[in-house]
PDB file of C-alpha atoms in Angstrom:
ATOM      1  CA  MET A   1     -12.315  10.761  10.081  1.00 92.00           C
ATOM      2  CA  ILE A   2     -15.688   9.059   9.758  1.00 95.00           C
ATOM      3  CA  GLU A   3     -18.622  11.249   8.755  1.00 97.00           C
ATOM      4  CA  VAL A   4     -22.126   9.814   8.963  1.00 97.00           C
ATOM      5  CA  LYS A   5     -24.712  12.137   7.432  1.00 98.00           C
ATOM      6  CA  GLU A   6     -28.458  11.622   7.777  1.00 98.00           C
ATOM      7  CA  ILE A   7     -28.412   7.840   7.255  1.00 98.00           C
ATOM      8  CA  VAL A   8     -31.731   6.039   7.166  1.00 97.00           C
ATOM      9  CA  LYS A   9     -32.333   2.299   7.044  1.00 97.00           C
ATOM     10  CA  GLN A  10     -35.816   0.926   6.712  1.00 96.00           C
ATOM     11  CA  TYR A  11     -36.952  -2.705   6.508  1.00 93.00           C
ATOM     12  CA  GLY A  12     -40.488  -2.609   5.155  1.00 93.00           C
ATOM     13  CA  ASN A  13     -42.431  -0.524   7.673  1.00 94.00           C
ATOM     14  CA  HIS A  14     -39.736  -0.845  10.370  1.00 93.00           C
ATOM     15  CA  LEU A  15     -37.398   2.137  10.686  1.00 94.00           C
ATOM     16  CA  ALA A  16     -34.082   0.762  12.030  1.00 94.00           C
ATOM     17  CA  VAL A  17     -32.002   3.960  11.696  1.00 96.00           C
ATOM     18  CA  ASP A  18     -33.670   7.369  11.491  1.00 96.00           C
ATOM     19  CA  HIS A  19     -31.610  10.244  10.012  1.00 97.00           C
ATOM     20  CA  LEU A  20     -28.514   9.551  12.114  1.00 96.00           C
ATOM     21  CA  SER A  21     -25.566  11.955  11.819  1.00 97.00           C
ATOM     22  CA  PHE A  22     -22.245  12.115  13.681  1.00 96.00           C
ATOM     23  CA  GLN A  23     -18.484  12.446  13.151  1.00 96.00           C
ATOM     24  CA  VAL A  24     -15.626  10.411  14.587  1.00 94.00           C
ATOM     25  CA  GLU A  25     -12.435  12.448  14.596  1.00 93.00           C
ATOM     26  CA  LYS A  26      -9.028  10.852  14.084  1.00 88.00           C
ATOM     27  CA  GLY A  27      -7.695   9.376  17.329  1.00 87.00           C
ATOM     28  CA  GLN A  28     -11.072   9.348  19.071  1.00 87.00           C
ATOM     29  CA  ILE A  29     -12.932   6.295  20.347  1.00 85.00           C
ATOM     30  CA  TYR A  30     -16.709   6.130  20.460  1.00 84.00           C
ATOM     31  CA  GLY A  31     -19.180   3.490  21.558  1.00 85.00           C
ATOM     32  CA  PHE A  32     -22.771   2.743  20.655  1.00 83.00           C
ATOM     33  CA  LEU A  33     -25.005   2.030  23.611  1.00 90.00           C
ATOM     34  CA  GLY A  34     -28.636   1.076  23.505  1.00 90.00           C
ATOM     35  CA  PRO A  35     -31.111  -1.754  23.857  1.00 92.00           C
ATOM     36  CA  ASN A  36     -31.464  -4.606  21.394  1.00 90.00           C
ATOM     37  CA  GLY A  37     -33.097  -3.379  18.207  1.00 89.00           C
ATOM     38  CA  ALA A  38     -31.876   0.214  18.600  1.00 91.00           C
ATOM     39  CA  GLY A  39     -29.965   0.135  15.293  1.00 92.00           C
ATOM     40  CA  LYS A  40     -26.386  -0.207  16.564  1.00 92.00           C
ATOM     41  CA  SER A  41     -25.403  -3.191  14.416  1.00 90.00           C
ATOM     42  CA  THR A  42     -27.302  -1.829  11.431  1.00 94.00           C
ATOM     43  CA  THR A  43     -25.402   1.449  11.725  1.00 95.00           C
ATOM     44  CA  MET A  44     -22.039  -0.325  11.928  1.00 93.00           C
ATOM     45  CA  ASN A  45     -22.934  -2.480   8.917  1.00 92.00           C
ATOM     46  CA  ILE A  46     -23.776   0.663   6.937  1.00 95.00           C
ATOM     47  CA  ILE A  47     -20.558   2.424   7.994  1.00 95.00           C
ATOM     48  CA  THR A  48     -18.438  -0.570   6.969  1.00 91.00           C
ATOM     49  CA  GLY A  49     -20.211  -1.069   3.658  1.00 91.00           C
ATOM     50  CA  TYR A  50     -21.769  -4.447   4.451  1.00 88.00           C
ATOM     51  CA  LEU A  51     -25.227  -2.924   4.174  1.00 92.00           C
ATOM     52  CA  ALA A  52     -26.528   0.007   2.118  1.00 93.00           C
ATOM     53  CA  SER A  53     -28.603   2.740   3.697  1.00 96.00           C
ATOM     54  CA  ASN A  54     -31.868   3.904   2.145  1.00 96.00           C
ATOM     55  CA  GLU A  55     -30.757   7.531   2.513  1.00 97.00           C
ATOM     56  CA  GLY A  56     -27.713   9.480   3.644  1.00 97.00           C
ATOM     57  CA  THR A  57     -23.969   9.117   3.212  1.00 97.00           C
ATOM     58  CA  VAL A  58     -20.950   7.702   4.993  1.00 98.00           C
ATOM     59  CA  VAL A  59     -17.536   9.195   4.233  1.00 98.00           C
ATOM     60  CA  ILE A  60     -14.351   7.651   5.605  1.00 96.00           C
ATOM     61  CA  ASN A  61     -11.174   9.730   5.240  1.00 96.00           C
ATOM     62  CA  GLY A  62     -12.749  11.500   2.270  1.00 96.00           C
ATOM     63  CA  HIS A  63     -14.017   8.310   0.577  1.00 97.00           C
ATOM     64  CA  ASP A  64     -17.758   7.711   0.209  1.00 97.00           C
ATOM     65  CA  ILE A  65     -18.456   4.113   1.275  1.00 95.00           C
ATOM     66  CA  LEU A  66     -20.791   3.574  -1.710  1.00 93.00           C
ATOM     67  CA  GLU A  67     -18.811   5.424  -4.391  1.00 95.00           C
ATOM     68  CA  GLU A  68     -15.313   4.309  -3.345  1.00 95.00           C
ATOM     69  CA  PRO A  69     -15.868   1.197  -1.212  1.00 93.00           C
ATOM     70  CA  GLU A  70     -12.402  -0.303  -1.544  1.00 89.00           C
ATOM     71  CA  GLU A  71     -10.633   2.938  -0.609  1.00 92.00           C
ATOM     72  CA  ALA A  72     -13.005   3.587   2.305  1.00 94.00           C
ATOM     73  CA  LYS A  73     -12.723   0.017   3.640  1.00 89.00           C
ATOM     74  CA  ARG A  74      -8.919   0.248   3.616  1.00 86.00           C
ATOM     75  CA  CYS A  75      -9.216   2.991   6.227  1.00 89.00           C
ATOM     76  CA  ILE A  76     -11.324   1.105   8.777  1.00 86.00           C
ATOM     77  CA  GLY A  77     -11.574  -2.174  10.619  1.00 79.00           C
ATOM     78  CA  TYR A  78     -14.550  -3.667  12.387  1.00 78.00           C
ATOM     79  CA  LEU A  79     -14.997  -6.749  14.538  1.00 74.00           C
ATOM     80  CA  PRO A  80     -18.697  -7.452  15.090  1.00 75.00           C
ATOM     81  CA  GLU A  81     -20.025  -9.034  18.268  1.00 72.00           C
ATOM     82  CA  GLN A  82     -20.461 -12.320  16.365  1.00 72.00           C
ATOM     83  CA  PRO A  83     -17.396 -12.483  14.077  1.00 69.00           C
ATOM     84  CA  PRO A  84     -17.740 -14.550  10.895  1.00 70.00           C
ATOM     85  CA  LEU A  85     -15.507 -17.512  11.732  1.00 73.00           C
ATOM     86  CA  TYR A  86     -14.882 -20.631   9.698  1.00 79.00           C
ATOM     87  CA  VAL A  87     -14.597 -23.475  12.198  1.00 81.00           C
ATOM     88  CA  ASP A  88     -12.751 -25.714   9.739  1.00 89.00           C
ATOM     89  CA  MET A  89      -9.776 -23.279   9.713  1.00 88.00           C
ATOM     90  CA  THR A  90      -7.085 -22.935  12.330  1.00 90.00           C
ATOM     91  CA  VAL A  91      -6.541 -19.475  13.810  1.00 86.00           C
ATOM     92  CA  LEU A  92      -3.455 -18.961  11.643  1.00 89.00           C
ATOM     93  CA  GLU A  93      -5.286 -20.092   8.479  1.00 90.00           C
ATOM     94  CA  TYR A  94      -8.112 -17.675   9.245  1.00 84.00           C
ATOM     95  CA  LEU A  95      -5.695 -14.789   9.816  1.00 86.00           C
ATOM     96  CA  TYR A  96      -3.971 -15.476   6.471  1.00 88.00           C
ATOM     97  CA  PHE A  97      -7.362 -15.737   4.774  1.00 86.00           C
ATOM     98  CA  ALA A  98      -8.627 -12.442   6.240  1.00 82.00           C
ATOM     99  CA  ALA A  99      -5.328 -10.675   5.455  1.00 86.00           C
ATOM    100  CA  GLU A 100      -5.446 -11.843   1.848  1.00 86.00           C
ATOM    101  CA  LEU A 101      -9.028 -10.573   1.486  1.00 80.00           C
ATOM    102  CA  LYS A 102      -7.929  -7.147   2.733  1.00 77.00           C
ATOM    103  CA  GLY A 103      -4.762  -7.063   0.599  1.00 81.00           C
ATOM    104  CA  VAL A 104      -2.397  -7.032   3.584  1.00 84.00           C
ATOM    105  CA  GLN A 105       1.246  -7.627   2.646  1.00 83.00           C
ATOM    106  CA  LYS A 106       2.594 -10.999   3.828  1.00 78.00           C
ATOM    107  CA  SER A 107       5.544  -9.262   5.489  1.00 78.00           C
TER     108      SER A 107
END
C-alpha cells in the first residue's frame, strides 16, 4: 500500500503540491490527470524518493520513504514520461545496469 499524507512541495513562492493525501491499496491502479504544472510529476518524484517534500509523509508498505528509502524503493517501480536513458548503452546493457542498481538477482 502507498500512503501519501499531507505532502507539500514549494519552490520559492510557487506551491507545486498543496497538502495532498491519498492511499493506493494493493492491487489497485490509479492515474494522475491534470494540466501541465499541476504537480503530477512532482508528486511522483516525492513518492519514489527522488525529491523530498517540504511537509508530509509517504509510506510504502510500512516504510517511510525518507526514513527507510531502500526498503520503500524495493516495493515500488516507476517509469517517468521521459525515462533516464543512456544512449551509449544497448537495451540489454541498460537493463543489466538498472537491475544491478536495484539489486535484482541475475537469475
